[in-house]
mmCIF file of N, CA, C and O in Angstrom:
data_model
loop_
_atom_site.group_PDB
_atom_site.id
_atom_site.type_symbol
_atom_site.label_atom_id
_atom_site.label_comp_id
_atom_site.label_asym_id
_atom_site.label_seq_id
_atom_site.Cartn_x
_atom_site.Cartn_y
_atom_site.Cartn_z
ATOM 1 N N UNK N 240 -34.787 -25.463 36.782
ATOM 2 C CA UNK N 240 -34.027 -24.574 35.922
ATOM 3 C C UNK N 240 -33.352 -25.363 34.824
ATOM 4 O O UNK N 240 -32.887 -26.468 35.057
ATOM 5 N N UNK N 241 -33.297 -24.741 33.673
ATOM 6 C CA UNK N 241 -32.615 -25.380 32.550
ATOM 7 C C UNK N 241 -31.128 -25.089 32.615
ATOM 8 O O UNK N 241 -30.718 -24.019 33.045
ATOM 9 N N UNK N 242 -30.321 -26.053 32.168
ATOM 10 C CA UNK N 242 -28.879 -25.794 32.167
ATOM 11 C C UNK N 242 -28.522 -24.735 31.123
ATOM 12 O O UNK N 242 -29.157 -24.613 30.080
ATOM 13 N N UNK N 243 -27.515 -23.947 31.417
ATOM 14 C CA UNK N 243 -27.045 -22.913 30.496
ATOM 15 C C UNK N 243 -26.171 -23.528 29.405
ATOM 16 O O UNK N 243 -25.403 -24.457 29.661
ATOM 17 N N UNK N 244 -26.295 -23.010 28.216
ATOM 18 C CA UNK N 244 -25.449 -23.471 27.114
ATOM 19 C C UNK N 244 -24.058 -22.869 27.279
ATOM 20 O O UNK N 244 -23.904 -21.733 27.733
ATOM 21 N N UNK N 245 -23.071 -23.642 26.937
ATOM 22 C CA UNK N 245 -21.708 -23.130 27.046
ATOM 23 C C UNK N 245 -21.458 -22.080 25.967
ATOM 24 O O UNK N 245 -22.000 -22.143 24.866
ATOM 25 N N UNK N 246 -20.639 -21.119 26.296
ATOM 26 C CA UNK N 246 -20.316 -20.031 25.377
ATOM 27 C C UNK N 246 -18.850 -20.158 24.997
ATOM 28 O O UNK N 246 -17.976 -20.252 25.859
ATOM 29 N N UNK N 247 -18.605 -20.190 23.712
ATOM 30 C CA UNK N 247 -17.225 -20.260 23.230
ATOM 31 C C UNK N 247 -16.982 -19.093 22.277
ATOM 32 O O UNK N 247 -17.665 -18.948 21.274
ATOM 33 N N UNK N 248 -16.032 -18.263 22.611
ATOM 34 C CA UNK N 248 -15.704 -17.122 21.753
ATOM 35 C C UNK N 248 -14.724 -17.507 20.645
ATOM 36 O O UNK N 248 -14.520 -16.746 19.713
ATOM 37 N N UNK N 249 -14.160 -18.674 20.744
ATOM 38 C CA UNK N 249 -13.159 -19.086 19.762
ATOM 39 C C UNK N 249 -13.760 -19.258 18.369
ATOM 40 O O UNK N 249 -13.128 -18.953 17.369
ATOM 41 N N UNK N 250 -14.983 -19.728 18.286
ATOM 42 C CA UNK N 250 -15.572 -19.964 16.977
ATOM 43 C C UNK N 250 -16.001 -18.670 16.290
ATOM 44 O O UNK N 250 -16.132 -18.618 15.084
ATOM 45 N N UNK N 251 -16.220 -17.614 17.057
ATOM 46 C CA UNK N 251 -16.657 -16.360 16.460
ATOM 47 C C UNK N 251 -15.494 -15.413 16.173
ATOM 48 O O UNK N 251 -15.710 -14.300 15.721
ATOM 49 N N UNK N 252 -14.295 -15.836 16.448
ATOM 50 C CA UNK N 252 -13.131 -14.985 16.215
ATOM 51 C C UNK N 252 -12.907 -14.797 14.716
ATOM 52 O O UNK N 252 -13.205 -15.654 13.899
ATOM 53 N N UNK N 253 -12.378 -13.648 14.374
ATOM 54 C CA UNK N 253 -12.137 -13.321 12.970
ATOM 55 C C UNK N 253 -10.999 -14.171 12.418
ATOM 56 O O UNK N 253 -9.987 -14.365 13.087
ATOM 57 N N UNK N 254 -11.140 -14.670 11.192
ATOM 58 C CA UNK N 254 -10.069 -15.464 10.603
ATOM 59 C C UNK N 254 -8.903 -14.596 10.104
ATOM 60 O O UNK N 254 -7.897 -15.111 9.661
ATOM 61 N N UNK N 255 -9.049 -13.275 10.148
ATOM 62 C CA UNK N 255 -7.999 -12.381 9.669
ATOM 63 C C UNK N 255 -6.887 -12.273 10.697
ATOM 64 O O UNK N 255 -7.133 -12.280 11.900
ATOM 65 N N UNK N 256 -5.645 -12.148 10.236
ATOM 66 C CA UNK N 256 -4.524 -12.028 11.169
ATOM 67 C C UNK N 256 -4.524 -10.652 11.848
ATOM 68 O O UNK N 256 -5.109 -9.692 11.346
ATOM 69 N N UNK N 257 -3.863 -10.578 12.974
ATOM 70 C CA UNK N 257 -3.745 -9.310 13.685
ATOM 71 C C UNK N 257 -3.005 -8.300 12.822
ATOM 72 O O UNK N 257 -2.065 -8.639 12.104
ATOM 73 N N UNK N 258 -3.446 -7.070 12.857
ATOM 74 C CA UNK N 258 -2.779 -6.014 12.107
ATOM 75 C C UNK N 258 -3.227 -5.864 10.670
ATOM 76 O O UNK N 258 -2.643 -5.095 9.915
ATOM 77 N N UNK N 259 -4.268 -6.544 10.265
ATOM 78 C CA UNK N 259 -4.681 -6.497 8.858
ATOM 79 C C UNK N 259 -5.181 -5.116 8.468
ATOM 80 O O UNK N 259 -4.963 -4.682 7.339
ATOM 81 N N UNK N 260 -5.826 -4.398 9.390
ATOM 82 C CA UNK N 260 -6.303 -3.052 9.059
ATOM 83 C C UNK N 260 -5.137 -2.100 8.842
ATOM 84 O O UNK N 260 -5.169 -1.261 7.945
ATOM 85 N N UNK N 261 -4.112 -2.235 9.645
ATOM 86 C CA UNK N 261 -2.939 -1.379 9.496
ATOM 87 C C UNK N 261 -2.266 -1.643 8.148
ATOM 88 O O UNK N 261 -1.864 -0.710 7.454
ATOM 89 N N UNK N 262 -2.174 -2.900 7.745
ATOM 90 C CA UNK N 262 -1.551 -3.216 6.462
ATOM 91 C C UNK N 262 -2.365 -2.658 5.309
ATOM 92 O O UNK N 262 -1.812 -2.200 4.313
ATOM 93 N N UNK N 263 -3.703 -2.667 5.432
ATOM 94 C CA UNK N 263 -4.539 -2.056 4.398
ATOM 95 C C UNK N 263 -4.250 -0.563 4.274
ATOM 96 O O UNK N 263 -4.180 -0.015 3.170
ATOM 97 N N UNK N 264 -4.064 0.096 5.399
ATOM 98 C CA UNK N 264 -3.753 1.523 5.386
ATOM 99 C C UNK N 264 -2.393 1.782 4.752
ATOM 100 O O UNK N 264 -2.228 2.726 3.975
ATOM 101 N N UNK N 265 -1.418 0.957 5.075
ATOM 102 C CA UNK N 265 -0.084 1.106 4.483
ATOM 103 C C UNK N 265 -0.159 0.911 2.969
ATOM 104 O O UNK N 265 0.392 1.706 2.200
ATOM 105 N N UNK N 266 -0.858 -0.131 2.537
ATOM 106 C CA UNK N 266 -0.993 -0.388 1.102
ATOM 107 C C UNK N 266 -1.667 0.775 0.389
ATOM 108 O O UNK N 266 -1.241 1.188 -0.692
ATOM 109 N N UNK N 267 -2.713 1.317 0.991
ATOM 110 C CA UNK N 267 -3.433 2.440 0.396
ATOM 111 C C UNK N 267 -2.506 3.646 0.233
ATOM 112 O O UNK N 267 -2.451 4.263 -0.834
ATOM 113 N N UNK N 268 -1.776 3.986 1.286
ATOM 114 C CA UNK N 268 -0.889 5.155 1.247
ATOM 115 C C UNK N 268 0.231 4.953 0.241
ATOM 116 O O UNK N 268 0.538 5.849 -0.548
ATOM 117 N N UNK N 269 0.845 3.788 0.226
ATOM 118 C CA UNK N 269 1.949 3.534 -0.701
ATOM 119 C C UNK N 269 1.456 3.607 -2.144
ATOM 120 O O UNK N 269 2.118 4.202 -3.005
ATOM 121 N N UNK N 270 0.293 3.054 -2.441
ATOM 122 C CA UNK N 270 -0.248 3.134 -3.795
ATOM 123 C C UNK N 270 -0.554 4.564 -4.194
ATOM 124 O O UNK N 270 -0.322 4.968 -5.335
ATOM 125 N N UNK N 271 -1.083 5.336 -3.260
ATOM 126 C CA UNK N 271 -1.395 6.736 -3.531
ATOM 127 C C UNK N 271 -0.118 7.536 -3.817
ATOM 128 O O UNK N 271 -0.058 8.303 -4.774
ATOM 129 N N UNK N 272 0.912 7.331 -2.999
ATOM 130 C CA UNK N 272 2.188 8.028 -3.193
ATOM 131 C C UNK N 272 2.857 7.550 -4.479
ATOM 132 O O UNK N 272 3.485 8.342 -5.190
ATOM 133 N N UNK N 273 2.708 6.290 -4.813
ATOM 134 C CA UNK N 273 3.301 5.761 -6.037
ATOM 135 C C UNK N 273 2.725 6.478 -7.265
ATOM 136 O O UNK N 273 3.418 6.697 -8.245
ATOM 137 N N UNK N 274 1.472 6.841 -7.218
ATOM 138 C CA UNK N 274 0.855 7.536 -8.344
ATOM 139 C C UNK N 274 1.280 8.997 -8.431
ATOM 140 O O UNK N 274 1.361 9.548 -9.526
ATOM 141 N N UNK N 275 1.548 9.624 -7.303
ATOM 142 C CA UNK N 275 1.822 11.059 -7.304
ATOM 143 C C UNK N 275 3.301 11.427 -7.233
ATOM 144 O O UNK N 275 3.674 12.526 -7.626
ATOM 145 N N UNK N 276 4.161 10.531 -6.737
ATOM 146 C CA UNK N 276 5.559 10.887 -6.488
ATOM 147 C C UNK N 276 6.577 10.036 -7.245
ATOM 148 O O UNK N 276 7.768 10.143 -7.000
ATOM 149 N N UNK N 277 6.137 9.186 -8.144
ATOM 150 C CA UNK N 277 7.090 8.300 -8.821
ATOM 151 C C UNK N 277 8.119 9.106 -9.597
ATOM 152 O O UNK N 277 7.816 10.126 -10.188
ATOM 153 N N UNK N 278 9.365 8.638 -9.549
ATOM 154 C CA UNK N 278 10.457 9.303 -10.239
ATOM 155 C C UNK N 278 11.094 10.430 -9.439
ATOM 156 O O UNK N 278 12.109 10.973 -9.842
ATOM 157 N N UNK N 279 10.534 10.777 -8.290
ATOM 158 C CA UNK N 279 11.101 11.838 -7.462
ATOM 159 C C UNK N 279 12.181 11.265 -6.553
ATOM 160 O O UNK N 279 12.428 10.062 -6.529
ATOM 161 N N UNK N 280 12.803 12.120 -5.769
ATOM 162 C CA UNK N 280 13.888 11.679 -4.887
ATOM 163 C C UNK N 280 13.339 10.799 -3.765
ATOM 164 O O UNK N 280 12.169 10.926 -3.366
ATOM 165 N N UNK N 281 14.192 9.927 -3.257
ATOM 166 C CA UNK N 281 13.784 9.030 -2.177
ATOM 167 C C UNK N 281 13.382 9.807 -0.934
ATOM 168 O O UNK N 281 12.463 9.414 -0.219
ATOM 169 N N UNK N 282 14.076 10.921 -0.664
ATOM 170 C CA UNK N 282 13.750 11.719 0.518
ATOM 171 C C UNK N 282 12.335 12.291 0.433
ATOM 172 O O UNK N 282 11.588 12.269 1.409
ATOM 173 N N UNK N 283 11.974 12.820 -0.733
ATOM 174 C CA UNK N 283 10.633 13.391 -0.906
ATOM 175 C C UNK N 283 9.565 12.306 -0.766
ATOM 176 O O UNK N 283 8.512 12.531 -0.154
ATOM 177 N N UNK N 284 9.843 11.143 -1.314
ATOM 178 C CA UNK N 284 8.885 10.035 -1.236
ATOM 179 C C UNK N 284 8.760 9.547 0.201
ATOM 180 O O UNK N 284 7.658 9.291 0.689
ATOM 181 N N UNK N 285 9.884 9.434 0.894
ATOM 182 C CA UNK N 285 9.872 9.001 2.292
ATOM 183 C C UNK N 285 9.038 9.947 3.137
ATOM 184 O O UNK N 285 8.202 9.510 3.937
ATOM 185 N N UNK N 286 9.244 11.251 2.965
ATOM 186 C CA UNK N 286 8.477 12.236 3.729
ATOM 187 C C UNK N 286 6.988 12.134 3.414
ATOM 188 O O UNK N 286 6.142 12.194 4.317
ATOM 189 N N UNK N 287 6.656 11.967 2.137
ATOM 190 C CA UNK N 287 5.248 11.874 1.750
ATOM 191 C C UNK N 287 4.595 10.642 2.372
ATOM 192 O O UNK N 287 3.474 10.723 2.898
ATOM 193 N N UNK N 288 5.274 9.506 2.326
ATOM 194 C CA UNK N 288 4.714 8.274 2.900
ATOM 195 C C UNK N 288 4.548 8.430 4.411
ATOM 196 O O UNK N 288 3.501 8.096 4.971
ATOM 197 N N UNK N 289 5.583 8.943 5.078
ATOM 198 C CA UNK N 289 5.504 9.095 6.532
ATOM 199 C C UNK N 289 4.387 10.039 6.940
ATOM 200 O O UNK N 289 3.625 9.750 7.862
ATOM 201 N N UNK N 290 4.264 11.164 6.256
ATOM 202 C CA UNK N 290 3.214 12.126 6.589
ATOM 203 C C UNK N 290 1.828 11.536 6.394
ATOM 204 O O UNK N 290 0.946 11.695 7.246
ATOM 205 N N UNK N 291 1.639 10.842 5.285
ATOM 206 C CA UNK N 291 0.317 10.284 5.004
ATOM 207 C C UNK N 291 -0.021 9.102 5.915
ATOM 208 O O UNK N 291 -1.178 8.921 6.301
ATOM 209 N N UNK N 292 0.993 8.308 6.269
ATOM 210 C CA UNK N 292 0.732 7.209 7.203
ATOM 211 C C UNK N 292 0.328 7.750 8.566
ATOM 212 O O UNK N 292 -0.602 7.245 9.200
ATOM 213 N N UNK N 293 1.017 8.778 9.016
ATOM 214 C CA UNK N 293 0.660 9.361 10.317
ATOM 215 C C UNK N 293 -0.745 9.949 10.289
ATOM 216 O O UNK N 293 -1.461 9.905 11.282
ATOM 217 N N UNK N 294 -1.156 10.487 9.130
ATOM 218 C CA UNK N 294 -2.489 11.079 9.050
ATOM 219 C C UNK N 294 -3.595 10.028 9.114
ATOM 220 O O UNK N 294 -4.733 10.357 9.459
ATOM 221 N N UNK N 295 -3.280 8.772 8.793
ATOM 222 C CA UNK N 295 -4.276 7.698 8.906
ATOM 223 C C UNK N 295 -4.053 6.851 10.149
ATOM 224 O O UNK N 295 -4.648 5.787 10.304
ATOM 225 N N UNK N 296 -3.173 7.319 11.055
ATOM 226 C CA UNK N 296 -3.001 6.652 12.337
ATOM 227 C C UNK N 296 -2.045 5.489 12.361
ATOM 228 O O UNK N 296 -2.151 4.625 13.221
ATOM 229 N N UNK N 297 -1.088 5.458 11.440
ATOM 230 C CA UNK N 297 -0.112 4.367 11.403
ATOM 231 C C UNK N 297 1.265 4.932 11.710
ATOM 232 O O UNK N 297 1.679 5.929 11.120
ATOM 233 N N UNK N 298 1.965 4.306 12.646
ATOM 234 C CA UNK N 298 3.338 4.695 12.945
ATOM 235 C C UNK N 298 4.232 4.023 11.916
ATOM 236 O O UNK N 298 4.258 2.801 11.824
ATOM 237 N N UNK N 299 4.932 4.819 11.094
ATOM 238 C CA UNK N 299 5.716 4.222 10.007
ATOM 239 C C UNK N 299 6.930 3.438 10.497
ATOM 240 O O UNK N 299 7.576 3.808 11.471
ATOM 241 N N UNK N 300 7.225 2.361 9.789
ATOM 242 C CA UNK N 300 8.421 1.567 10.018
ATOM 243 C C UNK N 300 9.489 2.107 9.066
ATOM 244 O O UNK N 300 9.351 2.009 7.844
ATOM 245 N N UNK N 301 10.545 2.695 9.611
ATOM 246 C CA UNK N 301 11.558 3.363 8.807
ATOM 247 C C UNK N 301 12.191 2.500 7.736
ATOM 248 O O UNK N 301 12.392 2.937 6.599
ATOM 249 N N UNK N 302 12.510 1.279 8.076
ATOM 250 C CA UNK N 302 13.154 0.383 7.109
ATOM 251 C C UNK N 302 12.203 0.023 5.960
ATOM 252 O O UNK N 302 12.583 0.023 4.793
ATOM 253 N N UNK N 303 10.958 -0.246 6.294
ATOM 254 C CA UNK N 303 9.973 -0.589 5.275
ATOM 255 C C UNK N 303 9.703 0.620 4.366
ATOM 256 O O UNK N 303 9.619 0.479 3.147
ATOM 257 N N UNK N 304 9.610 1.810 4.952
ATOM 258 C CA UNK N 304 9.365 3.020 4.182
ATOM 259 C C UNK N 304 10.535 3.299 3.247
ATOM 260 O O UNK N 304 10.346 3.695 2.085
ATOM 261 N N UNK N 305 11.762 3.081 3.703
ATOM 262 C CA UNK N 305 12.941 3.295 2.858
ATOM 263 C C UNK N 305 12.918 2.349 1.654
ATOM 264 O O UNK N 305 13.288 2.739 0.542
ATOM 265 N N UNK N 306 12.473 1.115 1.850
ATOM 266 C CA UNK N 306 12.381 0.169 0.742
ATOM 267 C C UNK N 306 11.335 0.615 -0.266
ATOM 268 O O UNK N 306 11.568 0.569 -1.479
ATOM 269 N N UNK N 307 10.178 1.030 0.220
ATOM 270 C CA UNK N 307 9.139 1.533 -0.676
ATOM 271 C C UNK N 307 9.644 2.744 -1.459
ATOM 272 O O UNK N 307 9.436 2.855 -2.662
ATOM 273 N N UNK N 308 10.299 3.680 -0.760
ATOM 274 C CA UNK N 308 10.779 4.907 -1.401
ATOM 275 C C UNK N 308 11.817 4.602 -2.476
ATOM 276 O O UNK N 308 11.806 5.224 -3.545
ATOM 277 N N UNK N 309 12.701 3.644 -2.226
ATOM 278 C CA UNK N 309 13.727 3.292 -3.210
ATOM 279 C C UNK N 309 13.089 2.754 -4.488
ATOM 280 O O UNK N 309 13.501 3.107 -5.601
ATOM 281 N N UNK N 310 12.080 1.930 -4.347
ATOM 282 C CA UNK N 310 11.414 1.352 -5.522
ATOM 283 C C UNK N 310 10.613 2.415 -6.268
ATOM 284 O O UNK N 310 10.682 2.514 -7.497
ATOM 285 N N UNK N 311 9.863 3.232 -5.538
ATOM 286 C CA UNK N 311 9.026 4.246 -6.175
ATOM 287 C C UNK N 311 9.880 5.276 -6.911
ATOM 288 O O UNK N 311 9.503 5.747 -7.985
ATOM 289 N N UNK N 312 11.045 5.617 -6.366
ATOM 290 C CA UNK N 312 11.900 6.621 -7.021
ATOM 291 C C UNK N 312 12.451 6.112 -8.348
ATOM 292 O O UNK N 312 12.797 6.906 -9.220
ATOM 293 N N UNK N 313 12.521 4.807 -8.519
ATOM 294 C CA UNK N 313 13.042 4.224 -9.760
ATOM 295 C C UNK N 313 11.976 4.081 -10.842
ATOM 296 O O UNK N 313 12.295 3.807 -11.999
ATOM 297 N N UNK N 314 10.712 4.277 -10.501
ATOM 298 C CA UNK N 314 9.633 4.113 -11.472
ATOM 299 C C UNK N 314 9.604 5.291 -12.449
ATOM 300 O O UNK N 314 9.880 6.422 -12.064
ATOM 301 N N UNK N 315 9.246 5.022 -13.698
ATOM 302 C CA UNK N 315 9.120 6.123 -14.660
ATOM 303 C C UNK N 315 7.868 6.951 -14.359
ATOM 304 O O UNK N 315 6.916 6.467 -13.743
ATOM 305 N N UNK N 316 7.869 8.185 -14.804
ATOM 306 C CA UNK N 316 6.713 9.047 -14.613
ATOM 307 C C UNK N 316 5.531 8.532 -15.397
ATOM 308 O O UNK N 316 5.691 7.950 -16.480
ATOM 309 N N UNK N 317 4.345 8.757 -14.866
ATOM 310 C CA UNK N 317 3.126 8.375 -15.596
ATOM 311 C C UNK N 317 2.842 9.420 -16.675
ATOM 312 O O UNK N 317 3.111 10.606 -16.478
ATOM 313 N N UNK N 318 2.287 9.004 -17.795
ATOM 314 C CA UNK N 318 1.926 9.988 -18.814
ATOM 315 C C UNK N 318 0.793 10.874 -18.298
ATOM 316 O O UNK N 318 -0.024 10.424 -17.487
ATOM 317 N N UNK N 319 0.727 12.119 -18.748
ATOM 318 C CA UNK N 319 -0.338 12.996 -18.252
ATOM 319 C C UNK N 319 -1.710 12.513 -18.705
ATOM 320 O O UNK N 319 -1.860 11.913 -19.761
ATOM 321 N N UNK N 320 -2.694 12.769 -17.872
ATOM 322 C CA UNK N 320 -4.072 12.396 -18.179
ATOM 323 C C UNK N 320 -4.716 13.572 -18.910
ATOM 324 O O UNK N 320 -5.034 14.578 -18.312
ATOM 325 N N UNK N 321 -4.937 13.446 -20.207
ATOM 326 C CA UNK N 321 -5.445 14.551 -21.025
ATOM 327 C C UNK N 321 -6.938 14.472 -21.267
ATOM 328 O O UNK N 321 -7.441 15.101 -22.189
ATOM 329 N N UNK N 322 -7.646 13.671 -20.509
ATOM 330 C CA UNK N 322 -9.095 13.569 -20.696
ATOM 331 C C UNK N 322 -9.779 14.850 -20.226
ATOM 332 O O UNK N 322 -9.431 15.410 -19.196
ATOM 333 N N UNK N 323 -10.741 15.287 -20.977
ATOM 334 C CA UNK N 323 -11.468 16.505 -20.580
ATOM 335 C C UNK N 323 -12.822 16.197 -20.017
ATOM 336 O O UNK N 323 -13.420 15.233 -20.205
#
């Protein structure tokens, strides 16, 4: 019988840190809300972020969401898109 080759799972492990998919989802939702809710109240932005994060399977971090909402509420409104 031939000897078996050793198997190491360490070399095939992903170089990405744990939680990278969740952070991508958070970034996507925050960018989406930033486009649609900028200049609105922090409460409305907080609710929008929390609702959308839950819809993509992410449990929102209240402190992080409050920081995002504070910044987004201070942004000026985007000009309307008049392309036909």
